[in-house]
N, CA, C and O atoms as a GROMACS GRO file, in nm:
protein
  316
    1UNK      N    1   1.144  -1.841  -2.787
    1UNK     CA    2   1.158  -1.987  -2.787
    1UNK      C    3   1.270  -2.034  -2.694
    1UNK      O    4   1.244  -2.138  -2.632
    2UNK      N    5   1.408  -1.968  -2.670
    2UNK     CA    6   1.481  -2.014  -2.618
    2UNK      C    7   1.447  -2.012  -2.457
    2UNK      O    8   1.441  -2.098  -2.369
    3UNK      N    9   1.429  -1.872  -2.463
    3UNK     CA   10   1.368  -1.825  -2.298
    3UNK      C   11   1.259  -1.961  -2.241
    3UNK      O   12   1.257  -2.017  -2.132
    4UNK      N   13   1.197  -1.976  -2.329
    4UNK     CA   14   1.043  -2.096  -2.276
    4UNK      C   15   1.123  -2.244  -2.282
    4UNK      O   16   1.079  -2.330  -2.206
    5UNK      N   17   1.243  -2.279  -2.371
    5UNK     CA   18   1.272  -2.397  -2.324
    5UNK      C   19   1.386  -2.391  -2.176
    5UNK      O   20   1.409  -2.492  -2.109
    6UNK      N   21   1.450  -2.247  -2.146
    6UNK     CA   22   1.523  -2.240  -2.035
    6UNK      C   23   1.402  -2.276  -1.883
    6UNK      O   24   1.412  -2.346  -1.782
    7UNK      N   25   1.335  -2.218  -1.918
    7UNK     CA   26   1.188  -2.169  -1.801
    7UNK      C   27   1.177  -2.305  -1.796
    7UNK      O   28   1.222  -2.367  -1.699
    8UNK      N   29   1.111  -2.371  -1.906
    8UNK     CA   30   1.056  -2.537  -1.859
    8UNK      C   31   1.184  -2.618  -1.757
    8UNK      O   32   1.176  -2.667  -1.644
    9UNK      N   33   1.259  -2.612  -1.819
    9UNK     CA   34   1.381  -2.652  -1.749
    9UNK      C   35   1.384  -2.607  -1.609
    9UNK      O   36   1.360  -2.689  -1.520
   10UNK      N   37   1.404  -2.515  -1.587
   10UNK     CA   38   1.379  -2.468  -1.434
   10UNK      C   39   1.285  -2.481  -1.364
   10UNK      O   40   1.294  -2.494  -1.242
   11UNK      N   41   1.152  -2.480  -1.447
   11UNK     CA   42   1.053  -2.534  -1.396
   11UNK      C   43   1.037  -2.653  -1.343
   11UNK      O   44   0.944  -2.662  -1.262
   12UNK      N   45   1.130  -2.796  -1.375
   12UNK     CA   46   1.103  -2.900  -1.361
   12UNK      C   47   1.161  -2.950  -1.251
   12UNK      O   48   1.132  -3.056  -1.194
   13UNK      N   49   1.281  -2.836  -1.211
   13UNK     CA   50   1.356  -2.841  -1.092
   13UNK      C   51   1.366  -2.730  -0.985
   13UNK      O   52   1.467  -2.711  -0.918
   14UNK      N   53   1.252  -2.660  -0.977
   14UNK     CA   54   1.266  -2.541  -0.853
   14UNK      C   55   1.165  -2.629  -0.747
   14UNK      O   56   1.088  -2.725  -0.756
   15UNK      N   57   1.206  -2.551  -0.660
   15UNK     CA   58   1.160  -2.636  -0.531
   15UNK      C   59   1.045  -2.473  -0.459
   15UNK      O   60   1.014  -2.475  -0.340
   16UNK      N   61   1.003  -2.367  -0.539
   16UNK     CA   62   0.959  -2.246  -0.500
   16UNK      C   63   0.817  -2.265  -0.581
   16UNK      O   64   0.804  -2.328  -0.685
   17UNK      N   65   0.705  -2.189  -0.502
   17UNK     CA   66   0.604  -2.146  -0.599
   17UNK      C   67   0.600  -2.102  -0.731
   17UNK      O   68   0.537  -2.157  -0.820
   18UNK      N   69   0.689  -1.972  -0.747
   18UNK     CA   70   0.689  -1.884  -0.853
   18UNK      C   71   0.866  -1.911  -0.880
   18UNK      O   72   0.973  -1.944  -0.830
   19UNK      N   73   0.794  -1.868  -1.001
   19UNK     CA   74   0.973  -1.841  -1.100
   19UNK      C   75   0.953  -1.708  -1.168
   19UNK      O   76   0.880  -1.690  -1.265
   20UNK      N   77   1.031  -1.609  -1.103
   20UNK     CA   78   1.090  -1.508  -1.136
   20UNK      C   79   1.227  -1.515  -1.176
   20UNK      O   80   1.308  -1.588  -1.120
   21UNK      N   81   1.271  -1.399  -1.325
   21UNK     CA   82   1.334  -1.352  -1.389
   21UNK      C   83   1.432  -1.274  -1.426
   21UNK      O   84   1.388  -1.195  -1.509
   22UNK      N   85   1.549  -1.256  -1.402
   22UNK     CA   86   1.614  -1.125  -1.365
   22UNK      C   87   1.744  -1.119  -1.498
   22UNK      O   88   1.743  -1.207  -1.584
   23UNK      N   89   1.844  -1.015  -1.501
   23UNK     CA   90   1.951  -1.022  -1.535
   23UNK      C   91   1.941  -1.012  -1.694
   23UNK      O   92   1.917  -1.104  -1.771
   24UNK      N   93   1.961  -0.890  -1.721
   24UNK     CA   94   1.989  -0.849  -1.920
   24UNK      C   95   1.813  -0.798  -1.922
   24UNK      O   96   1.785  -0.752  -2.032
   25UNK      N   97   1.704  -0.798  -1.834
   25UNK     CA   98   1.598  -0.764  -1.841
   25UNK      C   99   1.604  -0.615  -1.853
   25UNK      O  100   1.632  -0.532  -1.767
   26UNK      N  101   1.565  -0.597  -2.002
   26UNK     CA  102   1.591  -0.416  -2.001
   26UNK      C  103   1.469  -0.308  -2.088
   26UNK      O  104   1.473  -0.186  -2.104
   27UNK      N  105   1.352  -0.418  -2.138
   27UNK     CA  106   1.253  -0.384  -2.218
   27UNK      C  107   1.150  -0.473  -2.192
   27UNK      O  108   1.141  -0.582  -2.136
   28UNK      N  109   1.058  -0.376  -2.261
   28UNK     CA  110   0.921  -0.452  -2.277
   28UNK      C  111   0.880  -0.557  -2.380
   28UNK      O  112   0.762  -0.587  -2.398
   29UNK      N  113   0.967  -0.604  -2.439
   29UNK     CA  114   1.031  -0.665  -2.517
   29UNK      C  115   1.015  -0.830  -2.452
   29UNK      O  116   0.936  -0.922  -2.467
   30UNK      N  117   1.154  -0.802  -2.363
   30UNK     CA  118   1.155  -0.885  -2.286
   30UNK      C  119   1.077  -0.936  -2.224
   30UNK      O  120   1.041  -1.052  -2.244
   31UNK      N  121   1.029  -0.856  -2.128
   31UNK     CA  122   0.947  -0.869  -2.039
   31UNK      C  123   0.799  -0.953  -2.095
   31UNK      O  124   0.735  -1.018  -2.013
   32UNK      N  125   0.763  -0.946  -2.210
   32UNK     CA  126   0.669  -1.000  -2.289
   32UNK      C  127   0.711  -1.162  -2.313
   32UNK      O  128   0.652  -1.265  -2.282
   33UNK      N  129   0.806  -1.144  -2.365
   33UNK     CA  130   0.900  -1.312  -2.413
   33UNK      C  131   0.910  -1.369  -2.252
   33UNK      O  132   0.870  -1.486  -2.247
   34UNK      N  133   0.939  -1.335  -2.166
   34UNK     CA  134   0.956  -1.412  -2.049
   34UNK      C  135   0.828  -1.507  -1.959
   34UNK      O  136   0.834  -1.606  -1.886
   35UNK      N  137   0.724  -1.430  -2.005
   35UNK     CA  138   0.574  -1.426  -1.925
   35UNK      C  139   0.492  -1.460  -2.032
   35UNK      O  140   0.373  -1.439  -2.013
   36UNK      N  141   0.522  -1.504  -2.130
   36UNK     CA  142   0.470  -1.573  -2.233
   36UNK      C  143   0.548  -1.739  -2.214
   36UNK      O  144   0.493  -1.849  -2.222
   37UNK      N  145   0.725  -1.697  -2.181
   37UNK     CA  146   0.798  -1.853  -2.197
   37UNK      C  147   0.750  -1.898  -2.057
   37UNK      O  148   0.820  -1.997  -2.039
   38UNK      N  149   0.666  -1.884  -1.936
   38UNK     CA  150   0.648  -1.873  -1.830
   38UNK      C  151   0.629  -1.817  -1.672
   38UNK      O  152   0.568  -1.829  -1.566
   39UNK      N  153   0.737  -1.742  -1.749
   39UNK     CA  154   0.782  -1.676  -1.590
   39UNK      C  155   0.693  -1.606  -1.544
   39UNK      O  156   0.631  -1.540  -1.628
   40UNK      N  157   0.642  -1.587  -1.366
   40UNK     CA  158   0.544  -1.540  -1.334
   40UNK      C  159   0.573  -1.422  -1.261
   40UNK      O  160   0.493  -1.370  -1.183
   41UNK      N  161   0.686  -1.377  -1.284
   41UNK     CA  162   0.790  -1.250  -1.197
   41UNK      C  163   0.895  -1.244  -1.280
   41UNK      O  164   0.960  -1.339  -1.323
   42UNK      N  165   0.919  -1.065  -1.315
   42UNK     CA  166   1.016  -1.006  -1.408
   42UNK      C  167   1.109  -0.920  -1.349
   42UNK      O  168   1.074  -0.805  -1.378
   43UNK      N  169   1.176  -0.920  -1.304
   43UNK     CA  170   1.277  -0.833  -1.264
   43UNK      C  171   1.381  -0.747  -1.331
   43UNK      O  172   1.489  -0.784  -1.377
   44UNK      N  173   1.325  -0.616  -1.328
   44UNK     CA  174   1.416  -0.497  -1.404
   44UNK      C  175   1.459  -0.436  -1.328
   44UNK      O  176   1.379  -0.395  -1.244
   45UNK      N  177   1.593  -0.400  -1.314
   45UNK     CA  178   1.668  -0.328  -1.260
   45UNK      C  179   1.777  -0.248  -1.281
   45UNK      O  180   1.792  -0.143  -1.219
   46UNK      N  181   1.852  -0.286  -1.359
   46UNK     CA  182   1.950  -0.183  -1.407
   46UNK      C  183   1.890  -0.032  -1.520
   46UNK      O  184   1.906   0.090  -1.516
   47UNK      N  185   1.817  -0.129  -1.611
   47UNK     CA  186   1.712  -0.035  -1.707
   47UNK      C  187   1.665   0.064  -1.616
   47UNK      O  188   1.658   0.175  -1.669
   48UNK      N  189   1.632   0.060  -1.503
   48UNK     CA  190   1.597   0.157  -1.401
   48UNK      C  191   1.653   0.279  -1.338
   48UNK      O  192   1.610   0.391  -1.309
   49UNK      N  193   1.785   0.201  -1.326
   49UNK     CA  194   1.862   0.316  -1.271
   49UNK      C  195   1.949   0.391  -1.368
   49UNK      O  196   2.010   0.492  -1.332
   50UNK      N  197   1.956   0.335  -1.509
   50UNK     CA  198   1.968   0.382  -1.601
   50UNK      C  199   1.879   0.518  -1.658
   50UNK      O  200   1.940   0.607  -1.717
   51UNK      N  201   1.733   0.528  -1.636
   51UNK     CA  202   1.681   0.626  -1.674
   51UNK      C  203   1.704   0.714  -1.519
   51UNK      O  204   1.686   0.836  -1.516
   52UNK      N  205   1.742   0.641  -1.403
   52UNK     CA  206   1.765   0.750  -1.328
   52UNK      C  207   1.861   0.826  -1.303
   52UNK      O  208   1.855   0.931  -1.239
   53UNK      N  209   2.025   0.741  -1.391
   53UNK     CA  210   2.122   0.774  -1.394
   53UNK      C  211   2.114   0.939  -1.503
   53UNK      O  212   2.158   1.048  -1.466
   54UNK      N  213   2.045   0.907  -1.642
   54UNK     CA  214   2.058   0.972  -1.739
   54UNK      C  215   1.918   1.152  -1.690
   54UNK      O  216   1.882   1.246  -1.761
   55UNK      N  217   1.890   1.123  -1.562
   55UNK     CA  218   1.798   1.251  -1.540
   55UNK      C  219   1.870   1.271  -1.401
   55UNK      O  220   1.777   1.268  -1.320
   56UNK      N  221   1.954   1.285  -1.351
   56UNK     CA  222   1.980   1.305  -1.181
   56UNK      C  223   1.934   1.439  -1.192
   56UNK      O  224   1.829   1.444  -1.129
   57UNK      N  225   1.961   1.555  -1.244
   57UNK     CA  226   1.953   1.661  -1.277
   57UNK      C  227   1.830   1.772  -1.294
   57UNK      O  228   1.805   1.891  -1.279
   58UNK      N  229   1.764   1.626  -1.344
   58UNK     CA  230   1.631   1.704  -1.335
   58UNK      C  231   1.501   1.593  -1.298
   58UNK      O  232   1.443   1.528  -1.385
   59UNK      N  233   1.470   1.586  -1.159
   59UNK     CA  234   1.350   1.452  -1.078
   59UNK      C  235   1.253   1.474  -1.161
   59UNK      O  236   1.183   1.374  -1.179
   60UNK      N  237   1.220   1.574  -1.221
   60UNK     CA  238   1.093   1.547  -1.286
   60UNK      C  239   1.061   1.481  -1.378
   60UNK      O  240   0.959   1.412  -1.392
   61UNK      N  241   1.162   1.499  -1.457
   61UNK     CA  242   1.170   1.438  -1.606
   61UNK      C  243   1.230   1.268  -1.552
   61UNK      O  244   1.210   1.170  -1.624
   62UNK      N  245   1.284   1.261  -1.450
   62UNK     CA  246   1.348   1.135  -1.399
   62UNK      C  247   1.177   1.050  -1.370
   62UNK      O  248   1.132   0.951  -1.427
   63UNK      N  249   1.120   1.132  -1.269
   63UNK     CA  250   0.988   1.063  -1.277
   63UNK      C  251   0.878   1.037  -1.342
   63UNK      O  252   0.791   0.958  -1.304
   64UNK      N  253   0.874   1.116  -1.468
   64UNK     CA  254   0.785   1.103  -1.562
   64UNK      C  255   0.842   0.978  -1.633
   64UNK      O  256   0.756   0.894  -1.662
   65UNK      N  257   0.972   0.948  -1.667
   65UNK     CA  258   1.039   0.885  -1.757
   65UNK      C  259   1.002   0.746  -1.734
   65UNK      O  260   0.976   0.655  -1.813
   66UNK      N  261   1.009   0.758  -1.537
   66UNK     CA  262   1.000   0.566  -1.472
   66UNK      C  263   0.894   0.553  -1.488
   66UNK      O  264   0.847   0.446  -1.527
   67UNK      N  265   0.794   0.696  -1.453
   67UNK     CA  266   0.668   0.612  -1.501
   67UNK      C  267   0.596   0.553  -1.632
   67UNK      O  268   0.497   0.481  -1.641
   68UNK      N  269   0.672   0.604  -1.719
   68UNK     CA  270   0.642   0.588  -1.859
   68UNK      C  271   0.663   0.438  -1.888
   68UNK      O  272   0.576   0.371  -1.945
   69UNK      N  273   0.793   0.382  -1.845
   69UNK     CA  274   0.893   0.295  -1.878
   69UNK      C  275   0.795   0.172  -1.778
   69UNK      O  276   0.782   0.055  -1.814
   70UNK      N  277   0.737   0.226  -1.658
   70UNK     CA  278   0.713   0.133  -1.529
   70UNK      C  279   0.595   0.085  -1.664
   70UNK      O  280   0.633  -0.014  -1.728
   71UNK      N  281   0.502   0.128  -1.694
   71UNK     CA  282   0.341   0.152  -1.745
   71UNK      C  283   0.418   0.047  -1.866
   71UNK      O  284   0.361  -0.062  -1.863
   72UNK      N  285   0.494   0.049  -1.936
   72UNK     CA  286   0.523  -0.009  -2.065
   72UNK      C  287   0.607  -0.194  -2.054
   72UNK      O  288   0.616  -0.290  -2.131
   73UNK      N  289   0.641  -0.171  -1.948
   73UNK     CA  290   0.683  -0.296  -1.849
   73UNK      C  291   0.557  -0.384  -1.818
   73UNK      O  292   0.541  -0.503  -1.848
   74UNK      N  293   0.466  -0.298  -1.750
   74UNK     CA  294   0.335  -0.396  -1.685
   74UNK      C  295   0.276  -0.380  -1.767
   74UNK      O  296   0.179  -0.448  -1.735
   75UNK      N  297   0.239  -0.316  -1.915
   75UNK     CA  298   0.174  -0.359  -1.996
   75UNK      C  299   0.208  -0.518  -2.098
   75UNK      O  300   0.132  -0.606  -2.139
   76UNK      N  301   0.306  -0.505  -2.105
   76UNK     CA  302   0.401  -0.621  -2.166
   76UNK      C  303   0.355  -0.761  -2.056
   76UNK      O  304   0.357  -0.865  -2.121
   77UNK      N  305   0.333  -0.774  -1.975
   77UNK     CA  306   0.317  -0.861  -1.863
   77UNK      C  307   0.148  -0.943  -1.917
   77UNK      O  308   0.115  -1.059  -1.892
   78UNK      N  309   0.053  -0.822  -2.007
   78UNK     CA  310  -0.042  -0.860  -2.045
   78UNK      C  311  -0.059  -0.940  -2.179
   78UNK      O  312  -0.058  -0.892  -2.293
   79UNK      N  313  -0.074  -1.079  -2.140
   79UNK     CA  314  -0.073  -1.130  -2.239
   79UNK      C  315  -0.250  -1.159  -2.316
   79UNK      O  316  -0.261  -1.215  -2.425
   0.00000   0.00000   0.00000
């Protein structure tokens, strides 16, 4: 609820096609609440380098992990 009355708000004053999302975006969670309150672009990024921070050690498990995390992100996008 809060997210969808921030979005309208911005909505009423962007001068851009799309309104994309960024900043504390760290779940699919989110990512659901945002694109439900409007937003047509989600931006995750730290959550990212976070699972790449916590595997440097081992790429495989680093890449299985983003893809897991990527897949659970763009599912959330489906409303």
């Amino acid at each position: 609820p809060e997210a969808s009355r921030l979005l309208e708000r911005v909505r009423a004053r962007r001068e851009r096609p799309y309104l994309a999302v960024g900043f504390g975006v760290s779940s699919p969670e989110h990512v659901a609440a945002l694109v439900k309150g409007g937003a047509e672009g989600v931006i995750v990024g730290s959550a990212l380098v976070k699972i790449v921070e916590q595997n440097l050690s081992n790429p495989s498990k680093c890449s299985e992990q983003l893809q897991s995390f990527a897949a659970k992100l763009k599912e959330a996008t489906k409303l």
